[in-house]
Coordinates of C-alpha atoms (C1' of nucleotides) in Angstrom, one line a residue:
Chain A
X6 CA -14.9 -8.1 -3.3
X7 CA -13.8 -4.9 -1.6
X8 CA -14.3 -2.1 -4.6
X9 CA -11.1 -2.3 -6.5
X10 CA -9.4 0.6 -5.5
X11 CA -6.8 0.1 -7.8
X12 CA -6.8 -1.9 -11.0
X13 CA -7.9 -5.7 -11.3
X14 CA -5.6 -8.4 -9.2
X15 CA -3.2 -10.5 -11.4
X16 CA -4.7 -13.7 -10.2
X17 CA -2.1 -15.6 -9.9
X18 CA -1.1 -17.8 -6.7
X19 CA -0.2 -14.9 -4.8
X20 CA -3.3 -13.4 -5.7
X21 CA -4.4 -13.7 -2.5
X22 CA -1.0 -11.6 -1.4
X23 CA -2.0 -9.1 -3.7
X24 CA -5.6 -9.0 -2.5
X25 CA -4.8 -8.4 1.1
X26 CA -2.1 -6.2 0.2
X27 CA -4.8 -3.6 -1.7
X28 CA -6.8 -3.8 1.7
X29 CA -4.3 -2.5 4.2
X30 CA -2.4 0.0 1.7
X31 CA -2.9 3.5 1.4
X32 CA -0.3 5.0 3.8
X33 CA -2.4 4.7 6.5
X34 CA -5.0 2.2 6.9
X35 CA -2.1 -0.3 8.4
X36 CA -1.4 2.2 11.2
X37 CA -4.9 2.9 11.9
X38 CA -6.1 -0.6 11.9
X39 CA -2.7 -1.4 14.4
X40 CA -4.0 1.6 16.8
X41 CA -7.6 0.6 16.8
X42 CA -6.3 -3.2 17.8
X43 CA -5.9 -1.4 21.2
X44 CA -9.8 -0.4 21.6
X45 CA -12.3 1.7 20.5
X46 CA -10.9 5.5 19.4
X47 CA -12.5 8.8 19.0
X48 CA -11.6 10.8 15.6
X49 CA -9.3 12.9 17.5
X50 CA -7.2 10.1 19.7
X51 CA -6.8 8.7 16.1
X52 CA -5.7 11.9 14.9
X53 CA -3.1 12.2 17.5
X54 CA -1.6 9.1 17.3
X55 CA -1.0 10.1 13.6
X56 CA 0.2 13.5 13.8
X57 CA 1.1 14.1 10.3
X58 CA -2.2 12.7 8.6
X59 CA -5.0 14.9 7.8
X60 CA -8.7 15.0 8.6
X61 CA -9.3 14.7 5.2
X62 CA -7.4 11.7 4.6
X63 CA -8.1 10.0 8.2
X64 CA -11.5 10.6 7.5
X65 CA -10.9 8.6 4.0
X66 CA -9.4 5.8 5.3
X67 CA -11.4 5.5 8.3
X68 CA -14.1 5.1 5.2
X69 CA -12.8 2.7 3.9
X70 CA -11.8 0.8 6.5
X71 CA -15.7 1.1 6.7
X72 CA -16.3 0.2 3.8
X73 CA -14.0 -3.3 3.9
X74 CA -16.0 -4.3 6.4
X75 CA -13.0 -3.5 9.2
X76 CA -14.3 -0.6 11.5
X77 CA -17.6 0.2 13.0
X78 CA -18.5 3.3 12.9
X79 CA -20.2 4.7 15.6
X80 CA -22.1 8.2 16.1
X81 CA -23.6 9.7 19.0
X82 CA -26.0 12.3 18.8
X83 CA -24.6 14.8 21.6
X84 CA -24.3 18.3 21.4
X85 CA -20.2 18.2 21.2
X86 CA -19.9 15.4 18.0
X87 CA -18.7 12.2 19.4
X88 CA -18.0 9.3 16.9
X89 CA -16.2 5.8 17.9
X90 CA -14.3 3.6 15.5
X91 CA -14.1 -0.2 16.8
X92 CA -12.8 -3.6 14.6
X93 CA -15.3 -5.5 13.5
X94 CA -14.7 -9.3 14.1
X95 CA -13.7 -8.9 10.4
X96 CA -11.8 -6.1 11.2
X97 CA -9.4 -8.9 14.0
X98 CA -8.9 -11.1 11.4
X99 CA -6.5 -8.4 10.5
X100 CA -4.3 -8.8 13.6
X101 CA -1.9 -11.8 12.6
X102 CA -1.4 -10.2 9.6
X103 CA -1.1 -6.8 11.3
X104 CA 1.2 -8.0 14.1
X105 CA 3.2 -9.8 11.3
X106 CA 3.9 -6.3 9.7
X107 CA 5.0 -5.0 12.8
X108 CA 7.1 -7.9 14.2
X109 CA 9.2 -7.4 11.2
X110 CA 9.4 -3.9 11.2
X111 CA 10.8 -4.2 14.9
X112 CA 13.3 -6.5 14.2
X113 CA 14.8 -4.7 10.4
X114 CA 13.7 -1.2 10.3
X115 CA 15.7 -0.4 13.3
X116 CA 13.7 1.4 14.5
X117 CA 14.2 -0.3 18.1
X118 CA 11.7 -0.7 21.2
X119 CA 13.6 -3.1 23.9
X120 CA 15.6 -6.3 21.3
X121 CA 15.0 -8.0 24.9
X122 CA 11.5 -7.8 25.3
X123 CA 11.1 -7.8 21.3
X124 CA 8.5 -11.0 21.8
X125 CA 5.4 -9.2 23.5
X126 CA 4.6 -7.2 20.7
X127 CA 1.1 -7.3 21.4
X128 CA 1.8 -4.2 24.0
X129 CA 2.2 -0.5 22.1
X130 CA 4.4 1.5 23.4
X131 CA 2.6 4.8 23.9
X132 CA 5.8 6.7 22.3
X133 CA 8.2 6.9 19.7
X134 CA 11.6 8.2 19.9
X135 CA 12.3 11.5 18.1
X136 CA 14.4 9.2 15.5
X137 CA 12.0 7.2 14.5
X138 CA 12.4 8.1 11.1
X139 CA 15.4 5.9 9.6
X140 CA 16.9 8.5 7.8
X141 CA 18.0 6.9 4.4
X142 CA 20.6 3.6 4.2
Chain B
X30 CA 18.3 0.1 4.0
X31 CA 15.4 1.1 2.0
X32 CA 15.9 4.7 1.8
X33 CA 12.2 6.8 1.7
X34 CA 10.4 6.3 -1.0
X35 CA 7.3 7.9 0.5
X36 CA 7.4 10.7 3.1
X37 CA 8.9 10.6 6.5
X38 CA 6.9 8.3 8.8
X39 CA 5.0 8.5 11.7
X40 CA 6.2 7.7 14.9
X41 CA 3.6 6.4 16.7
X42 CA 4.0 2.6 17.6
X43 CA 2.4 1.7 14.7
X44 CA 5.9 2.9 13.2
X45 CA 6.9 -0.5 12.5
X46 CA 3.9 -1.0 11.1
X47 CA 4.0 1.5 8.6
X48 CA 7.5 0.8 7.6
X49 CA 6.9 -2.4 6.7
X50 CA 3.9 -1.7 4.3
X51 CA 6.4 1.0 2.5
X52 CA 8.4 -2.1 1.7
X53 CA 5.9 -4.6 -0.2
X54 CA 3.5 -1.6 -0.9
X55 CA 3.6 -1.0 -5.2
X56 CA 1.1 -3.0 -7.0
X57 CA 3.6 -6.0 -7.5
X58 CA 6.0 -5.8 -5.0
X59 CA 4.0 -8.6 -2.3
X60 CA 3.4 -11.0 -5.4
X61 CA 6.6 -10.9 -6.8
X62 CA 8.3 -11.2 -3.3
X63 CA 6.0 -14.3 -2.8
X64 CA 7.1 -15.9 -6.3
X65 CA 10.5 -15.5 -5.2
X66 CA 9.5 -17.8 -1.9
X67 CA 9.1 -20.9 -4.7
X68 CA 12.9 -20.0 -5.9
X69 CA 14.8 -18.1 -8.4
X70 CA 13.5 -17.3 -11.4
X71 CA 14.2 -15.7 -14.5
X72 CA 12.6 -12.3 -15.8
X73 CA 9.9 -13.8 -18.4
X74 CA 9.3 -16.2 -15.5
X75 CA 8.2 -13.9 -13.3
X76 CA 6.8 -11.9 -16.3
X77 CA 4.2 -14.9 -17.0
X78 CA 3.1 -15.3 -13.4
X79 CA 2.1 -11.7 -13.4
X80 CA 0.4 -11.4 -16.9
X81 CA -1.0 -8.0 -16.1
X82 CA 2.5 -6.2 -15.3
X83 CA 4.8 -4.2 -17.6
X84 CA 8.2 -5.1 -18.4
X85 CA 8.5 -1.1 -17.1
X86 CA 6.8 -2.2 -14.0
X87 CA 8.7 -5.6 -13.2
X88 CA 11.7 -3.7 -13.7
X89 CA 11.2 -0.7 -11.7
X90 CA 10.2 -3.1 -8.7
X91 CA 12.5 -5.4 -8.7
X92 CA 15.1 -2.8 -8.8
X93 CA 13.4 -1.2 -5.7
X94 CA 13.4 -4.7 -4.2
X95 CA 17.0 -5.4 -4.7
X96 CA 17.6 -1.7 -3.5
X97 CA 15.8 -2.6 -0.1
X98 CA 18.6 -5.8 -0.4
X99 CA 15.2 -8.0 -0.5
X100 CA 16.0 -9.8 -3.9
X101 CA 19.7 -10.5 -5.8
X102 CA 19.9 -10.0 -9.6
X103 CA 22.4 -12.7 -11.2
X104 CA 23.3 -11.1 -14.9
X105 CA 24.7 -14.4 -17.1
X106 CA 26.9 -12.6 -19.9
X107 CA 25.4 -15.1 -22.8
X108 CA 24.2 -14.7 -25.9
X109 CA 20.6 -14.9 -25.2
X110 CA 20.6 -12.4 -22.0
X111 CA 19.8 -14.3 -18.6
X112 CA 18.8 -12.6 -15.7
X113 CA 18.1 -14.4 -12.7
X114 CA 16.1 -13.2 -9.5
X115 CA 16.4 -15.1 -6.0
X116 CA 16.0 -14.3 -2.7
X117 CA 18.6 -12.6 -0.4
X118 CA 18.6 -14.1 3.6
X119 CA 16.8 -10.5 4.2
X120 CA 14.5 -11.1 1.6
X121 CA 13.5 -14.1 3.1
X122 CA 12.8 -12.8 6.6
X123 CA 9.6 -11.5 5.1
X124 CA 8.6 -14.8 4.6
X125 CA 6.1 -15.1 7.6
X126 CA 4.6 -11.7 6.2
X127 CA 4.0 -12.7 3.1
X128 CA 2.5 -16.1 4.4
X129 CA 0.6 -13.9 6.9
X130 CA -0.4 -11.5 3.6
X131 CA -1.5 -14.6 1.6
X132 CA -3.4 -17.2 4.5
X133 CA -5.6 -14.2 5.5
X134 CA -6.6 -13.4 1.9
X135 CA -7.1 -17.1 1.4
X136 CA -9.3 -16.7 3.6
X137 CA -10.9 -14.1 2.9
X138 CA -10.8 -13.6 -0.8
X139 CA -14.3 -12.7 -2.6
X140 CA -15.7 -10.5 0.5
X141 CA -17.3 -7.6 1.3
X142 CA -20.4 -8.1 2.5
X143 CA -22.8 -6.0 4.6
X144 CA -20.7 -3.9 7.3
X145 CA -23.9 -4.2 9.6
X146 CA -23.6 -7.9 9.6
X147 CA -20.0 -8.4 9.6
X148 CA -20.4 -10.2 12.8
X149 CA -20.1 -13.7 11.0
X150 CA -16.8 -14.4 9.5
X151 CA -17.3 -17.7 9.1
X152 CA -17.8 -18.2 5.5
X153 CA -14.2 -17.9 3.6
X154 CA -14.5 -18.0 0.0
X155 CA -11.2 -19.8 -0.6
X156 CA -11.4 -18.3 -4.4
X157 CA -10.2 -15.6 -6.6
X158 CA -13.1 -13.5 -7.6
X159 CA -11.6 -13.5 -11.2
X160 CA -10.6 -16.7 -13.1
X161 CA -7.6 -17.1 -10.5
X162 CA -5.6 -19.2 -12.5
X163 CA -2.8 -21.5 -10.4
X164 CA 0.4 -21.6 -11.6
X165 CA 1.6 -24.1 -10.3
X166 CA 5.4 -24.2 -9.2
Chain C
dC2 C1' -15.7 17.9 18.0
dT3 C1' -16.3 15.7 13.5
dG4 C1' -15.9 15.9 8.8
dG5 C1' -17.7 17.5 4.2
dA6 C1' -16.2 20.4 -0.2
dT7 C1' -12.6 22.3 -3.1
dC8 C1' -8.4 23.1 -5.0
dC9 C1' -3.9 21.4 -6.3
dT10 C1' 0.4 18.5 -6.7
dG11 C1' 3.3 14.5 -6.9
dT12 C1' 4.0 10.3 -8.7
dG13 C1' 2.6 5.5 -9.3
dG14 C1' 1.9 3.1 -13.0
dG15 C1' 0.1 2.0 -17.9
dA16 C1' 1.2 2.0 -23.2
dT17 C1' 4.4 2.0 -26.7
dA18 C1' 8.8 2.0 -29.1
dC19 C1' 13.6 1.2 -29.2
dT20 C1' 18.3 -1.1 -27.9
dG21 C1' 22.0 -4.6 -26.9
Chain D
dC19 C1' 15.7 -12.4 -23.6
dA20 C1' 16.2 -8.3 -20.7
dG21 C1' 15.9 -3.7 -20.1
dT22 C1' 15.6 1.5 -21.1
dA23 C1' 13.4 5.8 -22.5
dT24 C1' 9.1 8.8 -23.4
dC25 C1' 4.8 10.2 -23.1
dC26 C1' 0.7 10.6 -20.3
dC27 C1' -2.9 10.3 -17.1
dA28 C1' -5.5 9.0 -13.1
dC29 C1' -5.6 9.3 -8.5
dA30 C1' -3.6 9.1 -3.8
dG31 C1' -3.0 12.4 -0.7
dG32 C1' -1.9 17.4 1.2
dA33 C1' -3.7 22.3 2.4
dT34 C1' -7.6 25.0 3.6
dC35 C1' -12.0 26.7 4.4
dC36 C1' -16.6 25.8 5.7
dA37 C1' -20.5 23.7 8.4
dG38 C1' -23.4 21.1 11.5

DNA sequence: CTGGATCCTGTGGGATACTG
DNA sequence: CAGTATCCCACAGGATCCAG
């Protein structure tokens, strides 16, 4: 089983919940895994698509991602460093559960893209209003 | 609204995404969410079905689940104190995320296997690596 | 450009004891 | 039975500097 982050599951019927819960936490590895559904990235696109995460921790989670089995790493040996991150097949798997996440997050966090068009979620937007941020209840 | 428990988020499209995972993120929060699918329950119920968690810890998340409106907390003024937790119609929106949470770690409960060889997915261990005892409902 | 090494903090979460 | 209060620590995660 993926290293246990984290402590030992409660194995209980929604162990399973649990399990795949531990795999996508970390407050980034869900956003990461949602960008790299769009293709292959470079460190940097990542990076820019999360502004406020660090190359410390990007470079963590991308590990671990790794690690799980999720993203293939990929290094060129060029002069200017060039690595790729791409899902595995495993890595797909993801994407219902990943597209789940973010169905409901369009229709309760408020945080809006069209409430028409609010069934083809399977198209990022390539921006995010200024307010994204729900700022408190 | 769940006001931020975390940091401000990041507003790529993966937004919804992220918000999401803030919501069921906590060690417990997905399982107990997913208990709450079978029906309401009391406090020792849910207590037993998680072996592993602290009164301290059921209590602080279920507090922050009925914050984020998710679950309602019925207090019985009786002798022997009776609490009962149930779903709100918001809690149960999350429904298909939970079932999303729990059919891919069905499925793929008990991996992590080679990285290089990933290719092959084809081989769910439909088990709890532990002794994942089912409680059934 | 990619990302390792260090340092440092916040806080999630565990153990235990007490209360109504 | 249900819940609160304390103490305490490990670790996720942020800031920076350094290096190939």
């Amino acid at each position: 089983m993926a290293r246990i982050r984290h402590k030992s599951l409660d194995c209980s019927p929604g162990c399973a919940v649990e399990a795949t819960l531990q795999l996508i936490d970390g407050k980034w590895k869900g956003v990461i895994l949602y960008h790299l559904l769009e293709g292959t990235l470079r460190f940097n696109e990542i990076r820019r698509r999360l502004p406020n995460i660090t190359q410390r921790m990007l470079t963590a989670q991308l590990r671990e991602l790794e690690q799980d089995g999720f993203v293939l790493r990929t290094v060129y040996a060029e002069v200017p460093p060039k690595v790729e991150y791409s899902l595995t097949a495993r890595g797909r798997t993801l994407e219902p559960v990943i597209m789940a996440l973010k169905k409901w997050g369009d229709e309760n966090t408020g945080f809006r893209r069209d409430p028409e068009s609010s069934a083809d979620l399977d198209e990022p937007a390539a921006d995010c209003p200024v307010s994204c941020v729900q700022a408190g209840g």
